PDB file of C-alpha atoms in Angstrom:
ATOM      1  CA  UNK G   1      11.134  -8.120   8.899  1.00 37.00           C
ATOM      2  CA  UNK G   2      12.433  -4.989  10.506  1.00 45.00           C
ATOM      3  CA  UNK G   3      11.886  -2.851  13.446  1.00 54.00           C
ATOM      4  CA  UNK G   4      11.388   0.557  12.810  1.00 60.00           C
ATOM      5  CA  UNK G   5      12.397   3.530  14.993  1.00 62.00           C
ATOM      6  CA  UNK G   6      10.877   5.743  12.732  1.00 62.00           C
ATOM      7  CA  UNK G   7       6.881   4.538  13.227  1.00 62.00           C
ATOM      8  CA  UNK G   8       7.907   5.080  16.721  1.00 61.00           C
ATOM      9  CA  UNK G   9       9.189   8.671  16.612  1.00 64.00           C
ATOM     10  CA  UNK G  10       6.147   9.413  14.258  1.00 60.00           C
ATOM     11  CA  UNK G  11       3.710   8.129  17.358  1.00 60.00           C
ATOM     12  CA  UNK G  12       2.877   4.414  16.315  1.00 59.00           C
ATOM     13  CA  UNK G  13       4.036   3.076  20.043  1.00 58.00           C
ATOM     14  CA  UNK G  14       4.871  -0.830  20.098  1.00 52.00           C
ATOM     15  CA  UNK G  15       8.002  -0.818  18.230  1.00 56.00           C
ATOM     16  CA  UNK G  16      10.215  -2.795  20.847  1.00 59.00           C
ATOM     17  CA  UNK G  17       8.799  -0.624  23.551  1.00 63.00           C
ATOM     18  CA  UNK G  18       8.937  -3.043  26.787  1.00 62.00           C
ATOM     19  CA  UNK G  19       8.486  -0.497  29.506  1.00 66.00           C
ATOM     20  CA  UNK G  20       4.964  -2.094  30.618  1.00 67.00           C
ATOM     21  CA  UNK G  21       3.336   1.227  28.517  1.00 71.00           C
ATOM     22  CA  UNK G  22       1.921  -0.543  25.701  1.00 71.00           C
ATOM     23  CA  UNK G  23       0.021  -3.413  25.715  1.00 77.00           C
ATOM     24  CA  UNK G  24       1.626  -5.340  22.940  1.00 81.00           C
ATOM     25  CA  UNK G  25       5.220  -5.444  21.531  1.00 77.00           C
ATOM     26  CA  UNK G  26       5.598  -5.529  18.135  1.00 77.00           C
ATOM     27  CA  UNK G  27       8.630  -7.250  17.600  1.00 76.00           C
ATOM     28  CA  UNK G  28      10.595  -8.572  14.015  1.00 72.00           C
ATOM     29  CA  UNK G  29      13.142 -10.568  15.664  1.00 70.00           C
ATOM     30  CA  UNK G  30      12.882 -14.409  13.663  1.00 65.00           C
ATOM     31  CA  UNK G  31      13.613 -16.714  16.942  1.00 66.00           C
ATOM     32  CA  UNK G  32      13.498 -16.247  20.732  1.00 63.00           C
ATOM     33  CA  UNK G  33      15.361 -18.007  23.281  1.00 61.00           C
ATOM     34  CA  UNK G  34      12.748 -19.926  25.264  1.00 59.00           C
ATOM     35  CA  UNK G  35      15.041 -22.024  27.571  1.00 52.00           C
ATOM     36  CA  UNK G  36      13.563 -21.448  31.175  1.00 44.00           C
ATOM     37  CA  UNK G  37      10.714 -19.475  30.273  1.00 46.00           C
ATOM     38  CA  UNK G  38       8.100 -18.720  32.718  1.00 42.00           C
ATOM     39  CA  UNK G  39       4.886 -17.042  32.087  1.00 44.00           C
ATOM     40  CA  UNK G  40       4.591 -14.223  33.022  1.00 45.00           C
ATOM     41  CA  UNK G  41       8.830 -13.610  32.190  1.00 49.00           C
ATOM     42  CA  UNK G  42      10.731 -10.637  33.303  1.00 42.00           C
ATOM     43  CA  UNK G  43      14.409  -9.391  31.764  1.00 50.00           C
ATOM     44  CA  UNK G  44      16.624  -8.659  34.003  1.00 46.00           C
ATOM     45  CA  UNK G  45      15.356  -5.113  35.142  1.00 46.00           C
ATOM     46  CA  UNK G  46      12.578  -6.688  35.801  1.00 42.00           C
ATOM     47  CA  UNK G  47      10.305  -5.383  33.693  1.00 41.00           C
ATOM     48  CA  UNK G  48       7.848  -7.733  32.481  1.00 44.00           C
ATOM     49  CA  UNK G  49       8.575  -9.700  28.937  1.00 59.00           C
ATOM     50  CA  UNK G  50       6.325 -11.848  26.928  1.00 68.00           C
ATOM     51  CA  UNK G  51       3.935 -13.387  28.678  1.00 80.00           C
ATOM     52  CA  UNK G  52       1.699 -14.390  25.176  1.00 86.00           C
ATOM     53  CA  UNK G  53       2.577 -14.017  21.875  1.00 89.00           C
ATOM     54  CA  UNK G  54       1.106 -13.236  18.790  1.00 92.00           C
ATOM     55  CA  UNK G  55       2.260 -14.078  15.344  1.00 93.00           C
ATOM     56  CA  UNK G  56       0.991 -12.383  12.359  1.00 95.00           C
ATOM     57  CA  UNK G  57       1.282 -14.306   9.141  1.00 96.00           C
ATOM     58  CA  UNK G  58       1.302 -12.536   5.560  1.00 96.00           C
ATOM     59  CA  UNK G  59       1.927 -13.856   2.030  1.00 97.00           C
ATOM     60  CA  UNK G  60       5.921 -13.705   1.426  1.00 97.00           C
ATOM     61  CA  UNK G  61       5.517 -12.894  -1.874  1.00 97.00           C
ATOM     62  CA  UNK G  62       4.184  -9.543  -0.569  1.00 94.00           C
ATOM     63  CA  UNK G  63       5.599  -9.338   2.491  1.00 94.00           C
ATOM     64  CA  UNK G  64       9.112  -9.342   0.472  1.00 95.00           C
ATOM     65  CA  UNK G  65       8.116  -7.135  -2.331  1.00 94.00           C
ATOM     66  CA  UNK G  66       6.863  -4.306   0.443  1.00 90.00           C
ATOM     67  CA  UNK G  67       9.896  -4.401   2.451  1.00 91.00           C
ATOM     68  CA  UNK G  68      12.088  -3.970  -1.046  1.00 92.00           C
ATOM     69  CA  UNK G  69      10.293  -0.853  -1.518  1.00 90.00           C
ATOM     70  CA  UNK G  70      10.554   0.240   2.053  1.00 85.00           C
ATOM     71  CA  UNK G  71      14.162  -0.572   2.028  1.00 86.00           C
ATOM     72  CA  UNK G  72      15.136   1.194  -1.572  1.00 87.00           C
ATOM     73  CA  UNK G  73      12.400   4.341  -0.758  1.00 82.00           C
ATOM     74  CA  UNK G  74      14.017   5.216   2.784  1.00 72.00           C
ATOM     75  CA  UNK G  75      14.790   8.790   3.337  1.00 59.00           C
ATOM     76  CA  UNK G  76      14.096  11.156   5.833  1.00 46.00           C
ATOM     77  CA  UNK G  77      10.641  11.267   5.274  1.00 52.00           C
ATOM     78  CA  UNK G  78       8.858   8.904   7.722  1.00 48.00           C
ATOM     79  CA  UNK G  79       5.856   8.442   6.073  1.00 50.00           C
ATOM     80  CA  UNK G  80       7.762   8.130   2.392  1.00 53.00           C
ATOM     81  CA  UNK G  81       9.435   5.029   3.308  1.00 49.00           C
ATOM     82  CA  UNK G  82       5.847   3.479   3.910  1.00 54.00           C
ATOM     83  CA  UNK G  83       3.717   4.391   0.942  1.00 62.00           C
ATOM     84  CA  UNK G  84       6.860   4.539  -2.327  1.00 72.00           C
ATOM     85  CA  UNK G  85       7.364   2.226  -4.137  1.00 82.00           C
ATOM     86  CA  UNK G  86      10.482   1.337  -6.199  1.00 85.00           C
ATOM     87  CA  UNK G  87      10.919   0.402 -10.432  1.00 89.00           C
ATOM     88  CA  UNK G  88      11.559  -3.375 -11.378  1.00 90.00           C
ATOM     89  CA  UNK G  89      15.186  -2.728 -11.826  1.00 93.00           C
ATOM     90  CA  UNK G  90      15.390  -3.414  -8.035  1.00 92.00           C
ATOM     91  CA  UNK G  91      13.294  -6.718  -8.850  1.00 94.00           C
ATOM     92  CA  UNK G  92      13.779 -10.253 -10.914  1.00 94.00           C
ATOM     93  CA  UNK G  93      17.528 -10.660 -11.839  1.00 95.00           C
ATOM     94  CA  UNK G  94      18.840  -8.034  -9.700  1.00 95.00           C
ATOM     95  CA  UNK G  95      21.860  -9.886  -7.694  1.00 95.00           C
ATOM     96  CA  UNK G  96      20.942  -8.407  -4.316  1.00 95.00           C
ATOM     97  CA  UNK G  97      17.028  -8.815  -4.814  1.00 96.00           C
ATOM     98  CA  UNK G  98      17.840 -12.434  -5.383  1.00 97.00           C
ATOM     99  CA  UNK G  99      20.313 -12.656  -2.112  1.00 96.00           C
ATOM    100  CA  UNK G 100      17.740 -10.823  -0.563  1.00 96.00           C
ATOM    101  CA  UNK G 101      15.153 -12.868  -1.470  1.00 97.00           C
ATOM    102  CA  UNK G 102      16.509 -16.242  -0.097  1.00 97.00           C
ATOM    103  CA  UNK G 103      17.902 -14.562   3.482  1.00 95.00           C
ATOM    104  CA  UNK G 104      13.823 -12.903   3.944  1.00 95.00           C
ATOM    105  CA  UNK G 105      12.406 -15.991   3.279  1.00 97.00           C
ATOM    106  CA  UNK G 106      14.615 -18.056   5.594  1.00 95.00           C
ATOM    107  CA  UNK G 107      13.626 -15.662   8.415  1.00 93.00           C
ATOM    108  CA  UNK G 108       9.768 -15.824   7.540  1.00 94.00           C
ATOM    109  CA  UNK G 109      10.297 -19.648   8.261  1.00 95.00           C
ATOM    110  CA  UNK G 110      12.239 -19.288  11.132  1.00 92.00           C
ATOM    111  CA  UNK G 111       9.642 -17.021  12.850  1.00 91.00           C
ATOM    112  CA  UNK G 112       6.673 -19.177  11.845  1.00 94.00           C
ATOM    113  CA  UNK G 113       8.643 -22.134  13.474  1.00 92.00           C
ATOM    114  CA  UNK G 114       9.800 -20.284  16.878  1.00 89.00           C
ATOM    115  CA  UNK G 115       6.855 -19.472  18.115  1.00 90.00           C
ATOM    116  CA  UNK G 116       4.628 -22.283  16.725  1.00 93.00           C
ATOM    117  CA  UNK G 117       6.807 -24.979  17.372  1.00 92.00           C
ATOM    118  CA  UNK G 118       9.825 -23.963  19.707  1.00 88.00           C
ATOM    119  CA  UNK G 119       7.708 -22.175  21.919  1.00 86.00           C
ATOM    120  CA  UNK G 120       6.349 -23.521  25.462  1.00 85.00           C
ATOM    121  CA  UNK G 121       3.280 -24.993  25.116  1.00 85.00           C
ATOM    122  CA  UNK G 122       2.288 -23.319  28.406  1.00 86.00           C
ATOM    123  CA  UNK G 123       2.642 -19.698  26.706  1.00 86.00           C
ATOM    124  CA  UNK G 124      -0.384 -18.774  25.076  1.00 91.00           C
ATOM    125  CA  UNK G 125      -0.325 -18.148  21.252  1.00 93.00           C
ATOM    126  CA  UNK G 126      -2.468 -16.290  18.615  1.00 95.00           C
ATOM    127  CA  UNK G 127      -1.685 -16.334  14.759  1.00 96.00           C
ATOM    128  CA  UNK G 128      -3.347 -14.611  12.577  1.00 97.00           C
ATOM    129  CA  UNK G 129      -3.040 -13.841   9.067  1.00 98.00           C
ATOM    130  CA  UNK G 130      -2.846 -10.314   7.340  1.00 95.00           C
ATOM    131  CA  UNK G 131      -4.802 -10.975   4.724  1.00 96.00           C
ATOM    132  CA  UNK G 132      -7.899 -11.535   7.186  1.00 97.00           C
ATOM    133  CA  UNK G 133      -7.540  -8.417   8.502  1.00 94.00           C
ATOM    134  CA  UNK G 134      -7.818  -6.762   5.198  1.00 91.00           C
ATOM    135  CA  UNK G 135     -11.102  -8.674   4.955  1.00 93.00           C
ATOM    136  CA  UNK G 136     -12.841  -8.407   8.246  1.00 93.00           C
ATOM    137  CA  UNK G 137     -10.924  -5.880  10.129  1.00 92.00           C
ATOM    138  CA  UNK G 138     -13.701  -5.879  12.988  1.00 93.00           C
ATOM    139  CA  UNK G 139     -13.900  -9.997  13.391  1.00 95.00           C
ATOM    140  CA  UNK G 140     -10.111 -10.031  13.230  1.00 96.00           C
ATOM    141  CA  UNK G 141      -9.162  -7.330  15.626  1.00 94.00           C
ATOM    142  CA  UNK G 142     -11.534  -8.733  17.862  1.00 96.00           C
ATOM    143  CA  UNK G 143      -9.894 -12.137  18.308  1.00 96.00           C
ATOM    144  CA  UNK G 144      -6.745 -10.616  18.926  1.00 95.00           C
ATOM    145  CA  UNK G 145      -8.622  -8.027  21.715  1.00 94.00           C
ATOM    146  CA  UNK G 146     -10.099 -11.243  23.202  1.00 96.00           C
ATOM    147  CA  UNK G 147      -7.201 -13.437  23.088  1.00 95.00           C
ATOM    148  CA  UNK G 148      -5.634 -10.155  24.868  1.00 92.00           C
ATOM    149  CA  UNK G 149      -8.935 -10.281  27.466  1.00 92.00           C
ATOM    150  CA  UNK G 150      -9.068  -6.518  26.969  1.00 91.00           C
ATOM    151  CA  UNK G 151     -12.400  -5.416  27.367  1.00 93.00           C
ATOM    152  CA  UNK G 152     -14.156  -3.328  24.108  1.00 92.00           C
ATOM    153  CA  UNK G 153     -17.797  -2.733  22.990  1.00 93.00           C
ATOM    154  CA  UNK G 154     -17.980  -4.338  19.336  1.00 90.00           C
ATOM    155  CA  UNK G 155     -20.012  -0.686  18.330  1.00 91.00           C
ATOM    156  CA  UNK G 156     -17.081   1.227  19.185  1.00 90.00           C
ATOM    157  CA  UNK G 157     -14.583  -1.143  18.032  1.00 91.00           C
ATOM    158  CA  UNK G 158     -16.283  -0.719  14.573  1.00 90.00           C
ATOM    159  CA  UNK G 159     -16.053   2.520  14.480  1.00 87.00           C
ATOM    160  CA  UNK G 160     -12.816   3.043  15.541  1.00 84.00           C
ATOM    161  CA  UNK G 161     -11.933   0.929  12.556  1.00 85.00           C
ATOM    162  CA  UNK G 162     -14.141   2.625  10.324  1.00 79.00           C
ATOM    163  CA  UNK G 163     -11.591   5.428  10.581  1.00 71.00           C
ATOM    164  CA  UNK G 164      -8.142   6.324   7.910  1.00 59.00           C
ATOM    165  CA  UNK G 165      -5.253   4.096   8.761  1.00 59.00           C
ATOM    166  CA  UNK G 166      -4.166   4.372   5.070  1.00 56.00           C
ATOM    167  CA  UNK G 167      -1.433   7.074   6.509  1.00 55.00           C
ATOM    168  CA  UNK G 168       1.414   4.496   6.244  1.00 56.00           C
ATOM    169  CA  UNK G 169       0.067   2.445   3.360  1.00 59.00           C
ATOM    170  CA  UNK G 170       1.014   1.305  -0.468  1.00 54.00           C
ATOM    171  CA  UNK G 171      -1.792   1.666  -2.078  1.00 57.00           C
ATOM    172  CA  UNK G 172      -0.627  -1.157  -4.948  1.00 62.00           C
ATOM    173  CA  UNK G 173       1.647  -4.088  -5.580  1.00 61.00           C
ATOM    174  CA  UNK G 174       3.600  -3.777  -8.680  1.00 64.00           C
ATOM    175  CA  UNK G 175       2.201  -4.134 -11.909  1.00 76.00           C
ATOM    176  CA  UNK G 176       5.491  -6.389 -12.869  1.00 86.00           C
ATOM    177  CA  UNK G 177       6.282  -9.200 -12.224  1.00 92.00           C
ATOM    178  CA  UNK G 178       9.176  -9.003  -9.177  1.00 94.00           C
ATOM    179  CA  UNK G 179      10.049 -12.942  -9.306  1.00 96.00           C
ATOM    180  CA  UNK G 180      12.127 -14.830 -10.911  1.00 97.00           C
ATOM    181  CA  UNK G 181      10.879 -18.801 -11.987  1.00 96.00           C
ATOM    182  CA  UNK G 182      14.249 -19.526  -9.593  1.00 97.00           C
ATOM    183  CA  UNK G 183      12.877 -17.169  -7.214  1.00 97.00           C
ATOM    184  CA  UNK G 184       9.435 -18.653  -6.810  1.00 97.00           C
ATOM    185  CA  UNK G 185      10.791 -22.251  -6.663  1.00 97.00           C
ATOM    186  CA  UNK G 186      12.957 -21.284  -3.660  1.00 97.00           C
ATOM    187  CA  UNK G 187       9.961 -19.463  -1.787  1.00 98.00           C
ATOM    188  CA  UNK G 188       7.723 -22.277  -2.476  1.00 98.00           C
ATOM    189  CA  UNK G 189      10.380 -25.073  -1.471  1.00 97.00           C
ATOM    190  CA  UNK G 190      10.517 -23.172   1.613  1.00 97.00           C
ATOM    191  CA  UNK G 191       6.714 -22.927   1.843  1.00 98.00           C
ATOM    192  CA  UNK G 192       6.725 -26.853   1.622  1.00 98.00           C
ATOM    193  CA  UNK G 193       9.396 -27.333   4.252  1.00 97.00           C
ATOM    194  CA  UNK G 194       6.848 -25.080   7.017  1.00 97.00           C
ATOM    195  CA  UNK G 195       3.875 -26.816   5.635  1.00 98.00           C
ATOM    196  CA  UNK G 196       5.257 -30.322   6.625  1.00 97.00           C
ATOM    197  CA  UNK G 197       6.550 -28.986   9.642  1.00 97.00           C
ATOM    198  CA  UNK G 198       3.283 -28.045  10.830  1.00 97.00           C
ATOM    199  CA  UNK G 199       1.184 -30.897   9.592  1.00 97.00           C
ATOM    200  CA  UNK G 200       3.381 -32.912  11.503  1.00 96.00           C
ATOM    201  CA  UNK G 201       4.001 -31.096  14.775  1.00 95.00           C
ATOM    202  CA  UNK G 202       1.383 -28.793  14.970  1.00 96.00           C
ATOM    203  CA  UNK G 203      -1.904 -31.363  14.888  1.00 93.00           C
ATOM    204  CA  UNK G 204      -2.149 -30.810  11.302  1.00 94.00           C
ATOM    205  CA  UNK G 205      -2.978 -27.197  11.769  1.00 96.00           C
ATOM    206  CA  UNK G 206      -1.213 -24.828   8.870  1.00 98.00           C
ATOM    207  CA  UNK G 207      -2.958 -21.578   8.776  1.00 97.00           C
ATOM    208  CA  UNK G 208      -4.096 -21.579   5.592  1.00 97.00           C
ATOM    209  CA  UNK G 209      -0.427 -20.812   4.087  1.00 98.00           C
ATOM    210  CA  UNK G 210      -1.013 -23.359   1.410  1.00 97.00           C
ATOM    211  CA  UNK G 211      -2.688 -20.453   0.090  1.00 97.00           C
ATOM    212  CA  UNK G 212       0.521 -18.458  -0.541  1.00 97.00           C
ATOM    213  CA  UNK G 213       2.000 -21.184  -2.690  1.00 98.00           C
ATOM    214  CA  UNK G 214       2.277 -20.180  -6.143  1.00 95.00           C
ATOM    215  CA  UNK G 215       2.545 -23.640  -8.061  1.00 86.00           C
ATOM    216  CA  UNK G 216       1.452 -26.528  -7.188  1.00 69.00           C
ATOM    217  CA  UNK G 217       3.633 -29.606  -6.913  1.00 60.00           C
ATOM    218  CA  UNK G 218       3.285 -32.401  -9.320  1.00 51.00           C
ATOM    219  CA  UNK G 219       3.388 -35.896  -8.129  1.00 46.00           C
ATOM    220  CA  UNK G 220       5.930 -37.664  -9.788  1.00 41.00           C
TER     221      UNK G 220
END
């Protein structure tokens, strides 16, 4: 939802970082211009641009609720930002929680929809889905690594992954509740709108975000 200059000073490379150095871009931008794209692209330095892309999916309910915290917990502190979390005053009724609430989950949409769907369907995609990776780290970073075609030993990958990586983590979601009945009927409505986008224009395939709807609708 953001890009943050601050994971980059603290040495997590990849934050909009397009000198050829890195081997993916993490990027938080919610639609790309892909009129007269050619794979590989180049800007207009010539440096090379996207030539695959990657899309990593997570719950908006959570997704929103950590960026609040980010957002209302920055200070100087680098790694503060990234593990605080904030009181439920900044939650439910609060006016700009609620504003904030409906422009986030408009851009979640918009992402899912301009690289899935807007795309060109010669540029080779991968989503994948946070919550997978906090399952099966190994399987998950391996698909990405392969869809990549960068070469790795599965023995070291696992132990590579075995290691901390807790440094920039929140250890908890809040033990409130941070939506609003209001709320959760405008995240699912939206939910809806990308699930019938895909079924329809994506072969039927929807990632499993069905799973991140929190009611069910009732056939009338």
């Amino acid at each position: 939802i953001y890009c943050d200059v601050q994971l980059r000073k603290a040495g997590l490379n990849g934050e909009e970082i397009r000198s050829g150095s890195v081997l993916v871009v993490k990027s938080h931008k919610a639609s790309y211009s892909w009129t007269n794209v050619t794979v590989p692209k180049y800007d207009r330095k010539g440096v090379p641009s996207y030539g695959a892309v990657i899309l990593l999916l997570r719950n908006p309910y959570h997704a929103l609720v950590a960026e609040r915290n980010r957002k209302k917990s920055i200070t100087s502190n680098t790694k503060t930002s990234h593990t605080r979390t904030v009181g439920p005053e900044y939650f439910g009724t609060n006016h700009e929680w609620s504003f904030f609430v409906k422009t986030k989950i408009l851009k979640w949409k918009t992402s899912i929809e301009s690289v899935v769907l807007k795309s060109p369907r010669d540029l080779p995609k991968l989503v994948v889905r946070y919550e997978d990776f906090q399952r099966d780290r190994v399987r998950e970073v391996s698909r990405v690594l392969d869809f990549l075609h960068f070469p790795y030993s599965r023995e070291s990958l696992s132990q590579r992954l075995e290691e901390d990586f807790t440094t920039f983590h929140r250890n908890r979601h809040p033990e409130f509740e941070a939506f609003t009945q209001a709320q959760e009927q405008f995240i699912d409505h939206s939910l809806r709108q990308t699930l019938d986008s895909l079924s329809a224009r994506n072969n039927g395939e929807t990632y499993g975000i069905e799973e991140y709807l929190r009611n069910t609708a009732v056939a009338s």
